[in-house]
Structure formats: C-alpha cells, structure tokens
Short mmCIF file of N, CA and C in Angstrom, two decimals:
data_model
loop_
_atom_site.label_atom_id
_atom_site.label_comp_id
_atom_site.label_asym_id
_atom_site.label_seq_id
_atom_site.Cartn_x
_atom_site.Cartn_y
_atom_site.Cartn_z
N MET A 16 118.99 78.27 116.37
CA MET A 16 118.04 79.35 115.59
C MET A 16 118.45 80.80 116.05
N ARG A 17 118.77 81.06 117.21
CA ARG A 17 118.98 82.31 117.88
C ARG A 17 120.37 83.01 117.17
N LYS A 18 121.22 82.09 117.03
CA LYS A 18 122.55 82.38 116.29
C LYS A 18 122.56 82.76 114.80
N LEU A 19 121.53 82.24 114.24
CA LEU A 19 121.19 82.62 112.74
C LEU A 19 120.51 83.61 112.56
N MET A 20 119.71 84.08 113.64
CA MET A 20 118.86 85.35 113.56
C MET A 20 119.83 86.46 113.88
N TYR A 21 120.85 86.19 114.71
CA TYR A 21 122.10 87.28 115.00
C TYR A 21 122.75 87.41 113.61
N LEU A 22 123.12 86.71 113.01
CA LEU A 22 124.06 86.19 111.80
C LEU A 22 123.38 87.18 110.75
N ILE A 23 122.12 87.05 110.65
CA ILE A 23 121.10 87.83 109.43
C ILE A 23 121.04 88.90 109.73
N MET A 24 120.79 89.58 111.06
CA MET A 24 120.83 90.76 111.72
C MET A 24 122.14 91.90 111.22
N ALA A 25 123.27 91.02 111.67
CA ALA A 25 124.46 91.34 111.26
C ALA A 25 125.02 91.73 109.96
N VAL A 26 124.63 91.00 109.21
CA VAL A 26 124.57 90.82 107.50
C VAL A 26 123.94 92.05 107.05
N LEU A 27 122.68 92.02 107.46
CA LEU A 27 121.97 93.26 106.82
C LEU A 27 122.25 94.56 107.50
N LEU A 28 122.74 94.67 108.81
CA LEU A 28 123.51 95.70 109.01
C LEU A 28 124.78 96.33 108.59
N PHE A 29 125.67 95.39 108.02
CA PHE A 29 126.78 95.43 107.38
C PHE A 29 126.50 96.04 106.09
N MET A 30 125.40 95.41 105.41
CA MET A 30 125.07 95.76 103.97
C MET A 30 124.51 97.15 103.93
N GLY A 31 123.62 97.54 104.92
CA GLY A 31 123.19 98.82 105.14
C GLY A 31 124.03 100.16 105.23
N CYS A 32 125.12 99.62 105.97
CA CYS A 32 126.03 100.64 106.02
C CYS A 32 126.91 100.66 104.84
N SER A 33 126.97 99.94 103.91
CA SER A 33 128.12 99.83 102.64
C SER A 33 127.61 101.18 101.85
N LYS A 34 128.49 101.61 101.40
CA LYS A 34 128.37 102.77 100.36
C LYS A 34 128.44 102.46 98.94
N ASN A 35 128.67 101.07 98.89
CA ASN A 35 128.54 100.66 97.43
C ASN A 35 127.32 100.49 96.86
N ARG A 36 127.31 100.89 95.58
CA ARG A 36 126.12 100.96 94.56
C ARG A 36 125.31 99.50 94.64
N ARG A 37 124.07 99.30 94.47
CA ARG A 37 123.59 98.25 94.67
C ARG A 37 122.02 98.33 93.97
N GLY A 38 121.55 97.25 93.58
CA GLY A 38 120.27 97.03 92.97
C GLY A 38 119.67 95.98 93.08
N GLN A 39 118.21 95.52 92.86
CA GLN A 39 117.77 94.40 92.89
C GLN A 39 116.76 94.32 91.84
N ASN A 40 116.00 93.23 91.41
CA ASN A 40 115.31 92.87 90.45
C ASN A 40 114.78 91.48 90.78
N GLY A 41 113.43 91.29 90.36
CA GLY A 41 112.96 89.85 90.46
C GLY A 41 111.62 89.67 90.12
N ASP A 42 111.09 88.55 90.37
CA ASP A 42 109.94 88.05 90.28
C ASP A 42 109.45 86.88 91.07
N ASP A 43 108.37 85.93 90.81
CA ASP A 43 107.94 85.03 91.83
C ASP A 43 108.99 83.83 91.54
N GLN A 44 109.89 84.02 90.42
CA GLN A 44 110.75 82.72 90.12
C GLN A 44 112.08 83.05 90.73
N ILE A 45 112.83 84.20 90.51
CA ILE A 45 114.06 84.60 90.69
C ILE A 45 114.02 86.05 91.49
N THR A 46 115.04 86.16 92.06
CA THR A 46 115.34 87.44 92.87
C THR A 46 116.74 87.60 92.59
N LEU A 47 117.18 88.77 92.02
CA LEU A 47 118.44 89.01 91.54
C LEU A 47 118.96 90.41 92.22
N GLN A 48 119.97 90.00 93.22
CA GLN A 48 120.88 91.06 93.81
C GLN A 48 122.12 91.41 93.38
N VAL A 49 122.43 92.86 92.98
CA VAL A 49 123.65 93.07 92.55
C VAL A 49 124.22 94.38 93.40
N GLN A 50 125.48 94.17 93.70
CA GLN A 50 126.36 95.21 94.44
C GLN A 50 127.76 95.33 93.63
N GLN A 51 127.89 96.75 93.53
CA GLN A 51 129.50 96.85 92.94
C GLN A 51 130.14 96.72 94.05
N VAL A 52 131.57 96.25 93.66
CA VAL A 52 132.55 96.01 94.81
C VAL A 52 133.77 96.95 94.49
N LYS A 53 134.24 97.48 95.49
CA LYS A 53 135.47 98.36 95.19
C LYS A 53 136.61 97.37 94.91
N GLU A 54 137.28 97.89 94.10
CA GLU A 54 138.56 97.07 93.64
C GLU A 54 139.78 97.95 94.04
N LYS A 55 140.68 97.11 94.25
CA LYS A 55 142.06 98.10 94.62
C LYS A 55 142.62 98.49 93.24
N ASN A 56 142.58 97.61 92.23
CA ASN A 56 142.92 98.05 91.14
C ASN A 56 141.67 98.87 90.11
N ALA A 57 141.84 100.37 90.17
CA ALA A 57 140.99 101.05 89.49
C ALA A 57 140.78 100.76 87.90
N GLU A 58 141.44 99.96 87.45
CA GLU A 58 141.00 99.53 86.08
C GLU A 58 140.00 98.62 85.97
N ASP A 59 139.86 97.86 87.06
CA ASP A 59 138.72 96.88 86.92
C ASP A 59 137.38 97.17 87.72
N LEU A 60 136.40 96.66 87.16
CA LEU A 60 135.08 96.78 87.92
C LEU A 60 134.60 95.56 88.26
N ALA A 61 134.29 95.50 89.70
CA ALA A 61 133.75 94.04 90.07
C ALA A 61 132.49 94.32 90.50
N PHE A 62 131.67 93.14 90.34
CA PHE A 62 130.17 92.85 91.03
C PHE A 62 129.86 91.73 91.67
N ARG A 63 129.23 91.83 92.80
CA ARG A 63 128.80 90.73 93.59
C ARG A 63 127.23 90.36 93.05
N ILE A 64 126.82 89.15 92.90
CA ILE A 64 125.70 88.92 92.20
C ILE A 64 125.09 87.69 92.91
N ARG A 65 123.80 88.02 93.47
CA ARG A 65 123.09 86.78 94.14
C ARG A 65 121.93 86.64 93.27
N VAL A 66 121.88 85.24 92.96
CA VAL A 66 120.67 84.90 92.08
C VAL A 66 119.83 83.96 93.11
N PHE A 67 118.65 84.45 93.56
CA PHE A 67 117.91 83.42 94.38
C PHE A 67 116.75 82.84 93.75
N ALA A 68 116.76 81.55 93.65
CA ALA A 68 115.75 80.63 92.82
C ALA A 68 114.64 80.36 93.69
N HIS A 69 113.27 80.85 93.60
CA HIS A 69 112.22 80.38 94.32
C HIS A 69 111.71 79.14 93.83
N LEU A 70 112.19 78.06 94.54
CA LEU A 70 111.73 76.68 93.66
C LEU A 70 110.87 76.24 94.57
N PRO A 71 110.04 75.07 94.27
CA PRO A 71 109.06 74.37 94.95
C PRO A 71 109.87 73.45 95.90
N ALA A 72 109.09 73.11 97.20
CA ALA A 72 110.09 72.11 97.97
C ALA A 72 110.06 70.88 97.49
N ASP A 73 109.27 70.31 96.46
CA ASP A 73 109.37 69.22 95.69
C ASP A 73 110.30 69.23 94.55
N PHE A 74 111.15 70.06 94.27
CA PHE A 74 111.77 70.11 93.19
C PHE A 74 112.98 68.95 93.08
N LYS A 75 112.95 68.16 92.24
CA LYS A 75 113.49 67.15 92.26
C LYS A 75 115.16 67.17 91.38
N ASP A 76 115.44 68.21 90.62
CA ASP A 76 116.58 68.22 89.93
C ASP A 76 117.44 69.37 90.50
N ARG A 77 117.51 69.37 91.73
CA ARG A 77 118.13 70.47 92.38
C ARG A 77 119.90 70.32 92.19
N LYS A 78 120.14 69.08 92.25
CA LYS A 78 121.55 68.86 91.96
C LYS A 78 122.04 69.33 90.52
N GLN A 79 121.30 69.00 89.54
CA GLN A 79 121.57 69.19 88.25
C GLN A 79 121.51 70.57 88.16
N LEU A 80 120.59 71.56 88.61
CA LEU A 80 120.51 72.82 88.67
C LEU A 80 121.83 73.45 89.20
N ASN A 81 122.13 72.88 90.26
CA ASN A 81 123.53 73.40 91.07
C ASN A 81 124.53 73.32 90.00
N GLU A 82 124.61 72.35 89.40
CA GLU A 82 125.79 71.95 88.50
C GLU A 82 125.72 73.00 87.18
N LYS A 83 124.72 73.20 86.77
CA LYS A 83 124.43 74.12 85.65
C LYS A 83 124.53 75.68 86.12
N MET A 84 124.26 75.77 87.29
CA MET A 84 124.45 77.31 87.65
C MET A 84 125.73 77.44 87.98
N GLU A 85 126.66 76.54 88.14
CA GLU A 85 127.98 76.91 88.58
C GLU A 85 128.95 76.67 87.36
N TYR A 86 128.71 75.77 86.50
CA TYR A 86 129.47 75.73 85.35
C TYR A 86 129.06 76.23 84.11
N GLY A 87 127.57 76.52 83.92
CA GLY A 87 127.17 76.99 82.76
C GLY A 87 126.37 78.45 82.69
N ILE A 88 127.13 79.19 83.75
CA ILE A 88 126.47 80.58 83.83
C ILE A 88 127.33 81.77 83.26
N ASP A 89 128.52 81.43 82.82
CA ASP A 89 129.32 82.53 82.28
C ASP A 89 128.76 83.42 81.14
N SER A 90 127.89 82.95 80.09
CA SER A 90 127.42 83.63 79.20
C SER A 90 125.78 84.20 79.57
N CYS A 91 125.47 84.38 80.83
CA CYS A 91 124.51 84.65 81.12
C CYS A 91 124.23 86.09 81.68
N PHE A 92 125.45 86.73 81.72
CA PHE A 92 125.80 87.99 82.24
C PHE A 92 126.28 88.92 81.37
N PHE A 93 125.90 89.88 81.11
CA PHE A 93 126.88 91.25 80.58
C PHE A 93 126.28 92.79 81.17
N ARG A 94 126.89 93.72 80.70
CA ARG A 94 127.06 94.95 81.40
C ARG A 94 126.38 95.93 80.16
N LEU A 95 125.63 96.69 80.39
CA LEU A 95 125.14 97.83 79.39
C LEU A 95 126.22 98.94 79.61
N ASN A 96 127.13 99.33 78.43
CA ASN A 96 127.68 100.31 78.80
C ASN A 96 127.68 101.25 77.52
N ARG A 97 126.85 102.53 77.84
CA ARG A 97 126.71 103.36 76.84
C ARG A 97 125.88 102.63 75.68
N GLY A 98 125.01 101.80 76.10
CA GLY A 98 123.88 101.15 74.98
C GLY A 98 124.55 99.99 74.35
N LYS A 99 125.83 99.56 74.50
CA LYS A 99 126.47 98.51 74.10
C LYS A 99 126.70 97.45 75.28
N GLN A 100 126.56 96.10 74.57
CA GLN A 100 126.79 94.88 75.70
C GLN A 100 128.24 94.62 75.75
N GLU A 101 128.56 94.59 77.17
CA GLU A 101 129.96 94.25 77.57
C GLU A 101 130.09 92.98 78.21
N LEU A 102 130.60 91.91 77.80
CA LEU A 102 130.66 90.58 78.49
C LEU A 102 131.75 90.78 79.34
N PRO A 103 131.62 90.17 80.62
CA PRO A 103 132.64 90.03 81.73
C PRO A 103 133.93 89.28 81.42
N SER A 104 135.04 89.76 81.86
CA SER A 104 136.32 89.08 81.76
C SER A 104 136.11 87.78 82.55
N GLY A 105 135.54 87.74 83.65
CA GLY A 105 135.54 86.67 84.30
C GLY A 105 134.42 86.79 85.25
N VAL A 106 134.07 85.14 85.51
CA VAL A 106 132.64 85.08 86.32
C VAL A 106 132.93 84.00 87.11
N ILE A 107 133.32 84.27 88.55
CA ILE A 107 133.65 83.33 89.66
C ILE A 107 132.59 83.02 90.60
N PRO A 108 132.08 81.68 90.43
CA PRO A 108 131.06 81.25 91.24
C PRO A 108 131.70 81.13 92.75
N VAL A 109 130.71 81.79 93.67
CA VAL A 109 131.16 81.63 95.21
C VAL A 109 130.11 80.79 95.81
N ALA A 110 130.69 80.02 96.63
CA ALA A 110 130.07 79.01 97.48
C ALA A 110 129.62 79.76 98.70
N ASN A 111 128.44 80.05 99.10
CA ASN A 111 127.89 80.69 100.10
C ASN A 111 127.07 79.73 101.12
N GLY A 112 126.58 78.50 100.71
CA GLY A 112 125.93 77.72 101.61
C GLY A 112 124.48 78.02 102.07
N ILE A 113 124.09 78.96 101.18
CA ILE A 113 122.57 79.30 101.24
C ILE A 113 121.78 78.51 100.06
N LYS A 114 120.65 77.68 100.75
CA LYS A 114 119.87 76.77 99.50
C LYS A 114 119.14 77.84 98.70
N ASP A 115 119.48 77.22 97.37
CA ASP A 115 118.65 77.88 96.33
C ASP A 115 119.59 79.26 96.02
N CYS A 116 120.48 79.45 96.36
CA CYS A 116 121.15 80.75 96.23
C CYS A 116 122.57 80.64 95.63
N PHE A 117 122.49 81.40 94.27
CA PHE A 117 123.76 81.30 93.47
C PHE A 117 124.58 82.30 93.55
N GLU A 118 125.74 82.42 93.88
CA GLU A 118 126.39 83.70 94.13
C GLU A 118 127.87 83.88 93.24
N TYR A 119 128.03 84.98 92.54
CA TYR A 119 128.98 85.21 91.70
C TYR A 119 129.66 86.39 92.03
N VAL A 120 130.98 86.45 91.46
CA VAL A 120 131.57 87.71 91.22
C VAL A 120 132.04 87.88 89.62
N LEU A 121 131.54 89.16 89.25
CA LEU A 121 131.76 89.34 87.83
C LEU A 121 132.90 90.27 87.83
N LEU A 122 133.64 90.18 87.03
CA LEU A 122 135.16 91.08 86.72
C LEU A 122 134.80 91.74 85.21
N PHE A 123 134.99 93.10 85.12
CA PHE A 123 135.17 93.60 83.90
C PHE A 123 136.44 94.56 84.00
N SER A 124 137.27 94.15 83.01
CA SER A 124 138.73 94.53 82.96
C SER A 124 138.72 95.79 82.03
N GLY A 125 139.23 97.01 82.38
CA GLY A 125 139.62 98.07 81.71
C GLY A 125 138.32 98.70 81.71
N SER A 126 137.25 98.40 82.22
CA SER A 126 136.03 99.44 82.39
C SER A 126 135.82 100.44 83.28
N VAL A 127 135.30 101.50 82.77
CA VAL A 127 134.94 102.85 83.80
C VAL A 127 133.49 102.62 84.39
N ALA A 128 133.39 102.93 85.34
CA ALA A 128 131.72 102.86 86.13
C ALA A 128 131.04 104.01 85.52
N ASP A 129 129.74 103.73 85.13
CA ASP A 129 128.84 104.45 84.63
C ASP A 129 128.12 104.89 85.68
N LYS A 130 127.59 106.31 85.43
CA LYS A 130 126.64 106.66 86.41
C LYS A 130 125.43 105.96 86.85
N ASN A 131 124.84 105.49 85.65
CA ASN A 131 123.59 104.75 85.68
C ASN A 131 123.98 103.32 85.04
N GLU A 132 124.62 102.60 86.12
CA GLU A 132 125.38 101.10 85.82
C GLU A 132 124.15 100.21 85.73
N GLN A 133 124.03 99.27 84.66
CA GLN A 133 122.98 98.60 84.40
C GLN A 133 123.83 97.11 84.06
N LEU A 134 123.20 96.16 84.55
CA LEU A 134 123.61 94.81 84.46
C LEU A 134 122.43 93.70 84.14
N VAL A 135 122.84 92.96 83.28
CA VAL A 135 121.56 92.23 82.80
C VAL A 135 122.15 90.78 82.80
N TYR A 136 120.79 89.77 83.38
CA TYR A 136 121.12 88.47 83.54
C TYR A 136 120.05 87.83 82.71
N ARG A 137 120.54 87.04 81.81
CA ARG A 137 119.60 86.11 80.80
C ARG A 137 119.48 84.68 81.55
N ASP A 138 118.25 84.47 82.29
CA ASP A 138 118.44 82.99 82.98
C ASP A 138 118.10 82.13 81.69
N LYS A 139 119.01 80.92 81.91
CA LYS A 139 118.73 79.76 81.11
C LYS A 139 118.15 78.67 81.64
N TYR A 140 118.21 78.47 82.88
CA TYR A 140 117.91 77.17 83.66
C TYR A 140 116.75 77.32 84.65
N ILE A 141 116.13 78.23 85.02
CA ILE A 141 115.19 78.62 85.94
C ILE A 141 113.71 78.97 85.45
N SER A 142 113.91 80.31 84.80
CA SER A 142 112.69 80.91 84.45
C SER A 142 112.74 81.10 82.92
N GLY A 143 113.88 81.32 82.23
CA GLY A 143 114.16 81.69 80.94
C GLY A 143 114.06 82.92 80.46
N LYS A 144 113.68 83.80 81.58
CA LYS A 144 113.60 85.44 81.29
C LYS A 144 114.69 86.14 81.59
N THR A 145 114.71 87.41 81.00
CA THR A 145 115.76 88.22 81.29
C THR A 145 115.52 89.49 82.29
N TYR A 146 116.46 89.66 83.31
CA TYR A 146 116.44 90.58 84.24
C TYR A 146 117.56 91.70 84.06
N GLN A 147 117.14 92.96 84.30
CA GLN A 147 117.99 93.80 84.30
C GLN A 147 117.84 94.88 85.55
N VAL A 148 119.07 94.89 86.19
CA VAL A 148 119.19 95.77 87.27
C VAL A 148 119.91 96.92 87.12
N ILE A 149 119.42 98.20 87.52
CA ILE A 149 119.95 99.45 87.41
C ILE A 149 120.71 99.90 88.80
N LEU A 150 121.88 99.84 88.99
CA LEU A 150 122.38 100.02 90.19
C LEU A 150 122.58 101.83 90.62
N LYS A 151 121.87 101.96 91.98
CA LYS A 151 121.91 103.31 92.35
C LYS A 151 122.94 103.60 93.54
#
C-alpha cells in the first residue's frame, strides 16, 4: 500500500511539472483527462486521453465494456479546429492497468496546434453524453 502511495505521488509530481497543455471535464459517470503530447515530428499533433468510468461496484458487464472501449472507440473522438470537426488519423489504446480507466493516444496528422485547443468525446458505452475539453 505504501509503494502505491509513493507511485501516485511521483506521478502527480511528474504531471504537475510538465509544461504540456492539459484539460479535464466530467460528471458523476465519467471523468475525461486530456494532455497534449510533444511529438518529434512537428507536423503531427498527439494527445493522451484518459477516460475514467465511475461504475458501481456490482457492475456486471465489465468485460464487455472493456472490449467495446478498446475496439469501438475510434469514432468517439474529434478535434474542433477553427469550428470544424477534425477526426484523428489514429487512435491507439494504451493498457494502463487501472481499473475502470481507459487510456488512448490520439494522432492528428498535418495539424497545427491552436491556441484554444478543443477536443470532444462522444461517449457511446457508459453515459451516452458528449464531453468537451479545452486545453490550457
């Protein structure tokens, strides 16, 4: 337990020292965290996204939800670029080992970062709501 607390504190310290733009949005069913990732290739934009599902302890279809969130998520994300929807060129699921947390890396090819970056997540499997995150 003590090791876990040290690990959590180290991750929070690391994320707090990062200069990457980030944002968060959510409600009682989902928390969405977004962080822009610096890419070596200046022509691509990348974002790390975490979707935390606040599910009841007796939720029975966890395995089916995990499968849907891994294989059926590619059309749920888009970026608002000057008022127009831009779909990601790639959505890569990341296995993170955190219960009820789904992590992804979104890639946008040939895109330029906007000052007020906005990412939108349309949930299909947990709440059915749309979440918009503005990166600061």
